Short mmCIF file of C-alpha atoms and ligand atoms in Angstrom, two decimals:
data_model
loop_
_atom_site.label_atom_id
_atom_site.label_comp_id
_atom_site.label_asym_id
_atom_site.label_seq_id
_atom_site.Cartn_x
_atom_site.Cartn_y
_atom_site.Cartn_z
CA UNK A 1 81.91 -22.88 -50.06
CA UNK A 2 78.65 -23.71 -51.83
CA UNK A 3 75.99 -21.03 -52.19
CA UNK A 4 75.79 -17.65 -53.79
CA UNK A 5 78.82 -15.35 -53.70
CA UNK A 6 78.90 -11.72 -54.76
CA UNK A 7 82.27 -10.19 -55.59
CA UNK A 8 81.79 -6.68 -54.35
CA UNK A 9 83.28 -3.26 -53.68
CA UNK A 10 81.32 -1.40 -51.02
CA UNK A 11 80.84 1.87 -52.94
CA UNK A 12 80.36 0.41 -56.43
CA UNK A 13 76.99 1.55 -57.82
CA UNK A 14 76.36 -1.48 -60.09
CA UNK A 15 77.27 -3.74 -57.17
CA UNK A 16 74.92 -1.83 -54.89
CA UNK A 17 72.07 -2.36 -57.38
CA UNK A 18 72.70 -6.11 -57.09
CA UNK A 19 72.95 -5.86 -53.30
CA UNK A 20 69.58 -4.08 -53.16
CA UNK A 21 68.07 -6.92 -55.17
CA UNK A 22 69.61 -9.53 -52.85
CA UNK A 23 68.03 -7.62 -49.95
CA UNK A 24 64.66 -7.39 -51.74
CA UNK A 25 64.75 -11.13 -52.40
CA UNK A 26 66.02 -11.84 -48.89
CA UNK A 27 68.55 -14.11 -50.53
CA UNK A 28 71.39 -15.52 -48.38
CA UNK A 29 74.76 -14.85 -49.93
CA UNK A 30 78.41 -14.34 -49.15
CA UNK A 31 79.90 -10.93 -49.90
CA UNK A 32 83.44 -11.27 -51.16
CA UNK A 33 85.16 -7.91 -50.78
CA UNK A 34 87.50 -7.14 -53.63
CA UNK A 35 90.26 -4.76 -52.53
CA UNK A 36 90.25 -2.13 -55.27
CA UNK A 37 92.93 0.02 -53.67
CA UNK A 38 95.28 -2.97 -53.69
CA UNK A 39 94.35 -3.75 -57.31
CA UNK A 40 92.92 -7.16 -56.42
CA UNK A 41 90.45 -6.89 -59.33
CA UNK A 42 93.34 -6.45 -61.76
CA UNK A 43 95.04 -9.72 -60.84
CA UNK A 44 95.09 -12.79 -63.04
CA UNK A 45 93.37 -14.81 -60.34
CA UNK A 46 90.40 -12.39 -60.32
CA UNK A 47 90.40 -12.45 -64.14
CA UNK A 48 89.67 -16.18 -63.86
CA UNK A 49 86.42 -15.16 -62.14
CA UNK A 50 85.65 -12.15 -64.34
CA UNK A 51 87.80 -11.54 -67.42
CA UNK A 52 86.50 -7.94 -67.48
CA UNK A 53 88.30 -7.38 -64.15
CA UNK A 54 85.29 -5.56 -62.73
CA UNK A 55 82.75 -5.91 -59.96
CA UNK A 56 80.02 -6.99 -59.58
CA UNK A 57 80.33 -10.67 -60.38
CA UNK A 58 78.40 -13.55 -58.89
CA UNK A 59 79.29 -17.18 -58.40
CA UNK A 60 76.06 -19.14 -57.96
CA UNK A 61 77.31 -22.62 -57.10
CA UNK A 62 79.86 -22.47 -59.88
CA UNK A 63 77.75 -20.39 -62.30
CA UNK A 64 79.83 -17.25 -62.87
CA UNK A 65 78.11 -14.12 -64.15
CA UNK A 66 79.29 -10.52 -64.42
CA UNK A 67 77.62 -7.34 -65.74
CA UNK A 68 75.09 -5.97 -63.25
CA UNK A 69 72.19 -5.98 -65.70
CA UNK A 70 72.66 -9.66 -66.50
CA UNK A 71 73.01 -10.41 -62.79
CA UNK A 72 69.83 -8.50 -61.87
CA UNK A 73 67.88 -10.29 -64.60
CA UNK A 74 69.22 -13.70 -63.64
CA UNK A 75 68.66 -13.35 -59.89
CA UNK A 76 65.13 -11.97 -60.35
CA UNK A 77 64.26 -14.79 -62.78
CA UNK A 78 65.84 -17.51 -60.71
CA UNK A 79 64.98 -16.42 -57.18
CA UNK A 80 62.07 -13.98 -57.50
CA UNK A 81 59.10 -15.14 -55.43
CA UNK A 82 56.81 -13.56 -57.99
CA UNK A 83 57.32 -11.67 -61.20
CA UNK A 84 56.84 -8.16 -59.80
CA UNK A 85 60.50 -7.22 -59.87
CA UNK A 86 60.98 -8.53 -63.42
CA UNK A 87 57.66 -9.12 -65.20
CA UNK A 88 57.31 -11.97 -67.67
CA UNK A 89 54.77 -10.27 -69.92
CA UNK A 90 56.84 -9.48 -73.07
CA UNK A 91 55.94 -5.80 -73.26
CA UNK A 92 56.29 -5.13 -69.55
CA UNK A 93 59.62 -6.95 -69.57
CA UNK A 94 60.74 -5.00 -72.65
CA UNK A 95 60.10 -1.74 -70.81
CA UNK A 96 62.14 -2.93 -67.81
CA UNK A 97 64.91 -4.02 -70.19
CA UNK A 98 64.78 -0.64 -71.90
CA UNK A 99 65.28 1.20 -68.62
CA UNK A 100 68.15 -1.13 -67.67
CA UNK A 101 69.89 -0.57 -71.00
CA UNK A 102 69.19 3.17 -70.88
CA UNK A 103 70.86 3.23 -67.49
CA UNK A 104 73.82 1.13 -68.60
CA UNK A 105 74.45 2.90 -71.90
CA UNK A 106 73.50 6.46 -71.08
CA UNK A 107 72.29 7.53 -67.63
CA UNK A 108 74.84 5.73 -65.44
CA UNK A 109 77.47 5.92 -68.16
CA UNK A 110 77.31 9.73 -68.07
CA UNK A 111 77.10 9.88 -64.28
CA UNK A 112 79.99 7.48 -63.94
CA UNK A 113 82.18 9.54 -66.26
CA UNK A 114 81.26 12.80 -64.55
CA UNK A 115 81.04 11.80 -60.89
CA UNK A 116 82.96 8.59 -60.34
CA UNK A 117 85.93 8.56 -62.72
CA UNK A 118 87.35 11.88 -61.42
CA UNK A 119 87.16 10.59 -57.83
CA UNK A 120 89.17 7.46 -58.44
CA UNK A 121 91.31 8.31 -61.45
CA UNK A 122 93.18 11.30 -62.85
CA UNK A 123 90.29 12.90 -64.70
CA UNK A 124 88.65 16.27 -64.22
CA UNK A 125 84.94 17.09 -64.14
CA UNK A 126 84.36 18.81 -67.45
CA UNK A 127 81.66 21.00 -68.98
CA UNK A 128 81.00 18.22 -71.50
CA UNK A 129 80.59 15.69 -68.71
CA UNK A 130 78.15 18.02 -66.97
CA UNK A 131 76.21 18.48 -70.19
CA UNK A 132 75.94 14.71 -70.71
CA UNK A 133 74.84 14.18 -67.10
CA UNK A 134 72.10 16.76 -67.57
CA UNK A 135 71.04 15.11 -70.84
CA UNK A 136 70.70 11.76 -69.06
CA UNK A 137 68.63 13.36 -66.30
CA UNK A 138 66.48 15.19 -68.82
CA UNK A 139 65.74 12.00 -70.79
CA UNK A 140 64.90 10.09 -67.62
CA UNK A 141 62.65 12.94 -66.49
CA UNK A 142 60.85 12.85 -69.84
CA UNK A 143 60.40 9.07 -69.65
CA UNK A 144 58.81 9.37 -66.19
CA UNK A 145 56.67 12.32 -67.25
CA UNK A 146 55.36 10.81 -70.50
CA UNK A 147 54.47 7.51 -68.93
CA UNK A 148 53.16 9.12 -65.75
CA UNK A 149 54.34 6.14 -63.72
CA UNK A 150 55.52 6.13 -60.14
CA UNK A 151 58.53 3.96 -60.91
CA UNK A 152 60.85 3.70 -63.88
CA UNK A 153 58.99 0.95 -65.75
CA UNK A 154 55.50 1.19 -64.28
CA UNK A 155 53.73 1.74 -61.00
CA UNK A 156 55.56 -1.15 -59.35
CA UNK A 157 59.21 -1.09 -58.41
CA UNK A 158 61.35 -3.34 -60.65
CA UNK A 159 65.01 -4.23 -61.03
CA UNK A 160 65.31 -1.18 -63.33
CA UNK A 161 64.68 1.12 -60.37
CA UNK A 162 67.49 -0.53 -58.42
CA UNK A 163 69.99 0.20 -61.19
CA UNK A 164 68.75 3.76 -61.68
CA UNK A 165 68.71 4.51 -57.94
CA UNK A 166 72.29 3.25 -57.63
CA UNK A 167 73.26 5.66 -60.41
CA UNK A 168 71.31 8.60 -58.97
CA UNK A 169 72.83 8.22 -55.51
CA UNK A 170 76.21 9.16 -57.07
CA UNK A 171 74.69 12.56 -57.86
CA UNK A 172 73.46 12.89 -54.28
CA UNK A 173 76.98 12.05 -53.09
CA UNK A 174 78.32 15.20 -54.74
CA UNK A 175 75.24 17.29 -53.82
CA UNK A 176 74.21 17.57 -57.45
CA UNK A 177 70.90 19.43 -57.61
CA UNK A 178 68.32 17.27 -59.39
CA UNK A 179 65.43 19.66 -58.64
CA UNK A 180 65.41 20.92 -62.28
CA UNK A 181 64.23 17.36 -63.04
CA UNK A 182 61.16 17.17 -60.80
CA UNK A 183 59.96 13.75 -61.93
CA UNK A 184 63.38 12.27 -61.25
CA UNK A 185 63.50 14.01 -57.86
CA UNK A 186 60.06 12.66 -56.96
CA UNK A 187 60.83 9.12 -58.20
CA UNK A 188 64.06 9.09 -56.14
CA UNK A 189 62.26 10.35 -53.01
CA UNK A 190 59.45 7.82 -53.54
CA UNK A 191 61.93 4.95 -53.76
CA UNK A 192 63.61 6.02 -50.52
CA UNK A 193 60.28 6.44 -48.77
CA UNK A 194 58.72 3.20 -50.01
CA UNK A 195 61.79 0.96 -49.67
CA UNK A 196 63.79 2.28 -46.70
CA UNK A 197 65.64 -0.99 -46.10
CA UNK A 198 66.78 -1.14 -49.74
CA UNK A 199 67.73 2.52 -49.67
CA UNK A 200 69.89 1.91 -46.59
CA UNK A 201 71.99 -0.50 -48.69
CA UNK A 202 72.64 2.18 -51.33
CA UNK A 203 72.95 4.98 -48.80
CA UNK A 204 76.03 3.44 -47.18
CA UNK A 205 77.73 3.45 -50.60
CA UNK A 206 76.54 7.00 -51.26
CA UNK A 207 78.17 8.17 -48.03
CA UNK A 208 81.43 6.45 -48.93
CA UNK A 209 81.44 8.11 -52.35
CA UNK A 210 80.73 11.47 -50.66
CA UNK A 211 83.73 10.95 -48.38
CA UNK A 212 85.97 9.94 -51.31
CA UNK A 213 84.81 12.99 -53.26
CA UNK A 214 86.14 15.14 -50.41
CA UNK A 215 89.28 13.09 -49.96
CA UNK A 216 90.02 10.98 -53.07
CA UNK A 217 91.92 7.72 -52.61
CA UNK A 218 95.40 7.61 -54.04
CA UNK A 219 95.39 4.78 -56.58
CA UNK A 220 98.65 5.83 -58.22
CA UNK A 221 100.26 2.52 -57.29
CA UNK A 222 97.73 0.53 -59.30
CA UNK A 223 99.34 0.65 -62.73
CA UNK A 224 95.81 0.53 -64.14
CA UNK A 225 95.57 -0.87 -67.69
CA UNK A 226 93.08 1.82 -68.81
CA UNK A 227 92.81 4.76 -66.45
CA UNK A 228 95.50 7.32 -65.59
CA UNK A 229 96.14 7.33 -61.86
CA UNK A 230 99.31 9.30 -61.52
CA UNK A 231 97.82 12.70 -60.73
CA UNK A 232 96.24 13.00 -57.29
CA UNK A 233 93.42 15.49 -57.61
CA UNK A 234 93.70 18.59 -55.50
CA UNK A 235 90.61 20.50 -56.64
CA UNK A 236 88.08 18.70 -54.47
N1 LIG B 1 78.97 -2.62 -66.99
C1 LIG B 1 79.45 -3.07 -65.70
C2 LIG B 1 80.24 -1.96 -65.05
C3 LIG B 1 80.84 -2.39 -63.75
C4 LIG B 1 81.80 -1.35 -63.24
O1 LIG B 1 81.94 -0.23 -63.78
N2 LIG B 1 82.47 -1.71 -62.17
C5 LIG B 1 83.52 -0.86 -61.67
C6 LIG B 1 83.30 -0.57 -60.20
S1 LIG B 1 81.88 0.44 -59.98
C7 LIG B 1 84.81 -1.61 -61.81
O2 LIG B 1 84.88 -2.77 -61.44
N3 LIG B 1 85.84 -0.95 -62.36
C8 LIG B 1 87.10 -1.55 -62.55
C9 LIG B 1 88.19 -0.54 -62.56
O3 LIG B 1 87.93 0.65 -62.37
O4 LIG B 1 89.34 -0.96 -62.71
C10 LIG B 1 78.27 -3.48 -64.83
O5 LIG B 1 77.21 -2.86 -64.94
O6 LIG B 1 78.40 -4.42 -64.04
#
């Protein structure tokens, strides 16, 4: 079917960042649910779509693109009605890119390891993971404080906020207290208050993650190429 497709898992934070952008752009698209529990993303047929065997991935009339940052940048460039969400000015754009890469390499990376991996795979939440999560929060808090901006890359919301909100909602899902990071707490509350319809997209995923944290899915049948799945967690 022609048009824009998004290969998606409903509680995937990077996918939810893309879904918030699709909502912000009011862009018609088809959501293609990838059945993680059945290992659909690990199949050779899905690898034809995304060799990384991950979501999100888009198919824009035959143009395949994975990696949420690349997708956010592409969709904002291609379909943005103006440049607010992804400015064209080189320095403003560089700041947005910085926040996106900070999220990908550090902030969400740490949150993903600490919050998400132990829900779905046979990992424990460790003191080191907690330390790294706090370091990510502390750096983000400092960035917001030093620049004294309402949003992550300035006073306007950009695609960087979508990625960072999708990461932060994982912390909310496990009732992680972000109040020691007041700028982060305020930024997160501001996003929810200013963009309630976008927040609703992320909130559904947050609630699913919260439910899975209480009752983790059993993925032991997956035979995952990277992650251990054999041990069903009992400590949450
Ligand atoms: N760097 C990628 C990360 C995507 C990612 O981590 N996707 C997860 C779902 S949230 C996934 O597909 N994992 C595959 C797996 O666990 O087997 C991006 O930002 O798009």
